[in-house]
Amino acid sequence: QDFPPRPVRGARCVTSGVMSSSREGGRGLEQMRHVFVKTGVISQASGSAYVEFDATKVMCGVYGPRQGGKTGTATNDRGRLDVDVKLATFATPGARGKVGQGDAELEFASLLHRALESAVLLDTFPKTSVDVYVTVLEAAGAELPAAVACAAAALAHAGVAMRDLVPSLL
């Protein structure tokens, strides 16, 4: 059995118990999301990127490799990758009154860190840190894949040694 299941031509999508040939956002079952990627959008960062997956908009800045890091001096022979994710207060409908990171943002940062750390060659910059800051500007679905693509593009723009770009599923 194939996992994940492959789309079948002529298949229908079940939404709220009603058969449909399109998804909630109006895309057809075989239609891809509109994707836009631009690097070099933050001039002060070592590398940066802006990604749009349909209406989802994400911006990422990469700083480093630099000595130490935001949590202190790295003392081991490997580099350190720090990931911080923020959801803009205007990204989703409804009020967000929190000042710090919420549980969802911490979980999001953990998932993004796991996706990126396997691709970044941390051994190539010992006792240094690479900081990745991701901001979700507009959340309209597929935020994690957009953040993964954005962070990978920003790391590549910064010249951080990687095995390959990190793929993300839409």
Tab-separated table of C-alpha atoms in Angstrom:
chain	number	residue	atom	x	y	z
A	1	GLN	CA	0.000	0.000	0.000
A	2	ASP	CA	1.382	3.413	-0.983
A	3	PHE	CA	1.715	6.062	1.693
A	4	PRO	CA	0.723	8.796	1.333
A	5	PRO	CA	-2.067	7.780	-1.041
A	6	ARG	CA	-1.658	9.110	-4.543
A	7	PRO	CA	-4.447	11.277	-6.007
A	8	VAL	CA	-6.645	9.463	-8.479
A	9	ARG	CA	-7.873	11.215	-11.623
A	10	GLY	CA	-11.528	12.034	-11.319
A	11	ALA	CA	-11.457	11.532	-7.546
A	12	ARG	CA	-13.669	13.605	-5.350
A	13	CYS	CA	-12.833	15.391	-2.105
A	14	VAL	CA	-15.151	14.847	0.859
A	15	THR	CA	-15.792	18.070	2.776
A	16	SER	CA	-18.385	18.058	5.549
A	17	GLY	CA	-19.917	14.873	4.181
A	18	VAL	CA	-20.456	16.316	0.683
A	19	MET	CA	-18.543	14.966	-2.330
A	20	SER	CA	-16.677	17.678	-4.222
A	21	SER	CA	-14.121	17.906	-7.024
A	22	SER	CA	-12.349	20.843	-5.378
A	23	ARG	CA	-10.693	21.651	-2.064
A	24	GLU	CA	-11.836	24.160	0.546
A	25	GLY	CA	-9.723	26.954	-0.956
A	26	GLY	CA	-11.275	26.450	-4.386
A	27	ARG	CA	-8.329	24.568	-5.905
A	28	GLY	CA	-9.003	21.424	-7.869
A	29	LEU	CA	-7.683	18.097	-6.601
A	30	GLU	CA	-4.780	18.085	-9.072
A	31	GLN	CA	-4.118	21.829	-8.983
A	32	MET	CA	-0.916	23.054	-7.289
A	33	ARG	CA	-0.699	26.056	-4.988
A	34	HIS	CA	0.730	29.279	-6.394
A	35	VAL	CA	4.341	29.522	-5.138
A	36	PHE	CA	6.500	32.659	-5.031
A	37	VAL	CA	10.039	32.776	-3.579
A	38	LYS	CA	12.350	35.776	-3.285
A	39	THR	CA	15.723	35.915	-1.507
A	40	GLY	CA	17.629	38.905	-0.189
A	41	VAL	CA	14.638	40.716	1.291
A	42	ILE	CA	16.282	41.679	4.634
A	43	SER	CA	19.433	43.698	3.987
A	44	GLN	CA	20.886	43.365	7.528
A	45	ALA	CA	20.634	39.558	7.594
A	46	SER	CA	23.297	37.135	6.356
A	47	GLY	CA	20.552	35.522	4.293
A	48	SER	CA	16.829	36.037	3.955
A	49	ALA	CA	13.815	34.896	1.983
A	50	TYR	CA	10.137	35.627	1.449
A	51	VAL	CA	7.773	32.827	0.402
A	52	GLU	CA	4.121	32.785	-0.628
A	53	PHE	CA	2.129	29.567	-0.890
A	54	ASP	CA	-1.210	30.867	-2.185
A	55	ALA	CA	-2.323	33.340	0.508
A	56	THR	CA	0.154	32.099	3.142
A	57	LYS	CA	3.067	34.525	3.474
A	58	VAL	CA	6.276	33.819	5.403
A	59	MET	CA	9.509	35.793	5.852
A	60	CYS	CA	12.773	34.424	7.226
A	61	GLY	CA	16.077	35.977	8.253
A	62	VAL	CA	19.279	34.013	8.921
A	63	TYR	CA	22.086	35.488	11.012
A	64	GLY	CA	25.458	33.773	11.249
A	65	PRO	CA	27.409	31.667	11.545
A	66	ARG	CA	28.614	33.870	14.419
A	67	GLN	CA	30.489	33.207	17.627
A	68	GLY	CA	28.391	32.119	20.594
A	69	GLY	CA	24.752	32.639	19.860
A	70	LYS	CA	21.655	34.054	21.453
A	71	THR	CA	21.792	31.652	24.411
A	72	GLY	CA	25.485	31.903	25.229
A	73	THR	CA	28.778	30.618	23.938
A	74	ALA	CA	28.835	27.316	22.090
A	75	THR	CA	31.491	25.096	23.660
A	76	ASN	CA	31.340	21.948	21.577
A	77	ASP	CA	32.977	21.051	18.275
A	78	ARG	CA	29.741	21.387	16.348
A	79	GLY	CA	27.830	24.462	15.404
A	80	ARG	CA	24.458	25.306	16.841
A	81	LEU	CA	21.213	25.952	14.987
A	82	ASP	CA	18.678	28.166	16.781
A	83	VAL	CA	15.177	28.531	15.324
A	84	ASP	CA	12.609	31.103	16.411
A	85	VAL	CA	9.092	31.305	14.953
A	86	LYS	CA	6.643	34.157	15.416
A	87	LEU	CA	3.080	34.386	14.177
A	88	ALA	CA	2.298	38.015	13.368
A	89	THR	CA	-0.631	39.412	15.333
A	90	PHE	CA	-2.390	40.218	12.052
A	91	ALA	CA	-1.652	36.826	10.452
A	92	THR	CA	-4.914	35.191	11.453
A	93	PRO	CA	-8.424	36.495	12.041
A	94	GLY	CA	-9.164	37.044	15.697
A	95	ALA	CA	-7.205	38.777	18.417
A	96	ARG	CA	-3.854	37.525	19.678
A	97	GLY	CA	-3.038	39.298	22.912
A	98	LYS	CA	0.119	37.351	23.849
A	99	VAL	CA	3.466	39.114	23.927
A	100	GLY	CA	5.730	36.023	24.063
A	101	GLN	CA	5.722	32.785	22.140
A	102	GLY	CA	2.670	30.606	22.622
A	103	ASP	CA	2.616	26.822	22.754
A	104	ALA	CA	1.762	26.595	19.050
A	105	GLU	CA	4.735	28.786	18.084
A	106	LEU	CA	7.106	26.744	20.273
A	107	GLU	CA	5.857	23.511	18.675
A	108	PHE	CA	6.169	25.095	15.225
A	109	ALA	CA	9.780	26.121	16.010
A	110	SER	CA	10.586	22.613	17.236
A	111	LEU	CA	9.229	21.007	14.054
A	112	LEU	CA	11.104	23.492	11.872
A	113	HIS	CA	14.329	22.900	13.825
A	114	ARG	CA	14.006	19.140	13.324
A	115	ALA	CA	13.482	19.620	9.593
A	116	LEU	CA	16.483	21.947	9.173
A	117	GLU	CA	19.088	20.414	11.487
A	118	SER	CA	19.445	17.267	9.384
A	119	ALA	CA	20.299	19.339	6.307
A	120	VAL	CA	22.664	21.921	7.835
A	121	LEU	CA	26.268	20.722	8.145
A	122	LEU	CA	26.840	21.798	11.750
A	123	ASP	CA	30.349	20.281	11.795
A	124	THR	CA	31.588	22.881	9.295
A	125	PHE	CA	31.279	25.795	11.728
A	126	PRO	CA	32.390	24.658	15.211
A	127	LYS	CA	31.745	26.831	18.274
A	128	THR	CA	29.433	29.112	16.299
A	129	SER	CA	25.703	29.597	15.971
A	130	VAL	CA	23.299	30.113	13.090
A	131	ASP	CA	20.080	31.863	14.097
A	132	VAL	CA	16.960	31.396	11.961
A	133	TYR	CA	14.063	33.787	12.583
A	134	VAL	CA	10.773	33.000	10.839
A	135	THR	CA	7.716	35.246	10.842
A	136	VAL	CA	4.390	34.043	9.492
A	137	LEU	CA	2.851	37.178	8.014
A	138	GLU	CA	-0.377	35.615	6.802
A	139	ALA	CA	-1.679	32.189	7.762
A	140	ALA	CA	-4.018	30.634	5.215
A	141	GLY	CA	-2.958	26.983	5.399
A	142	ALA	CA	0.346	25.177	4.750
A	143	GLU	CA	2.282	27.393	7.193
A	144	LEU	CA	4.845	24.703	8.090
A	145	PRO	CA	5.737	23.795	4.481
A	146	ALA	CA	6.016	27.504	3.643
A	147	ALA	CA	8.270	28.081	6.664
A	148	VAL	CA	10.483	25.102	5.755
A	149	ALA	CA	10.879	26.330	2.168
A	150	CYS	CA	11.516	29.897	3.331
A	151	ALA	CA	14.123	28.904	5.922
A	152	ALA	CA	15.917	26.598	3.458
A	153	ALA	CA	16.062	29.378	0.863
A	154	ALA	CA	17.347	31.853	3.469
A	155	LEU	CA	20.034	29.417	4.673
A	156	ALA	CA	21.155	28.879	1.083
A	157	HIS	CA	21.182	32.656	0.509
A	158	ALA	CA	23.369	33.051	3.631
A	159	GLY	CA	25.857	30.522	2.259
A	160	VAL	CA	25.417	28.118	5.171
A	161	ALA	CA	26.801	24.701	4.245
A	162	MET	CA	23.952	22.229	3.727
A	163	ARG	CA	23.609	18.712	2.369
A	164	ASP	CA	20.727	19.887	0.176
A	165	LEU	CA	17.698	22.155	0.273
A	166	VAL	CA	15.013	20.885	2.601
A	167	PRO	CA	11.893	19.853	0.685
A	168	SER	CA	8.445	20.663	1.971
A	169	LEU	CA	5.116	19.206	0.982
A	170	LEU	CA	2.291	21.484	-0.016
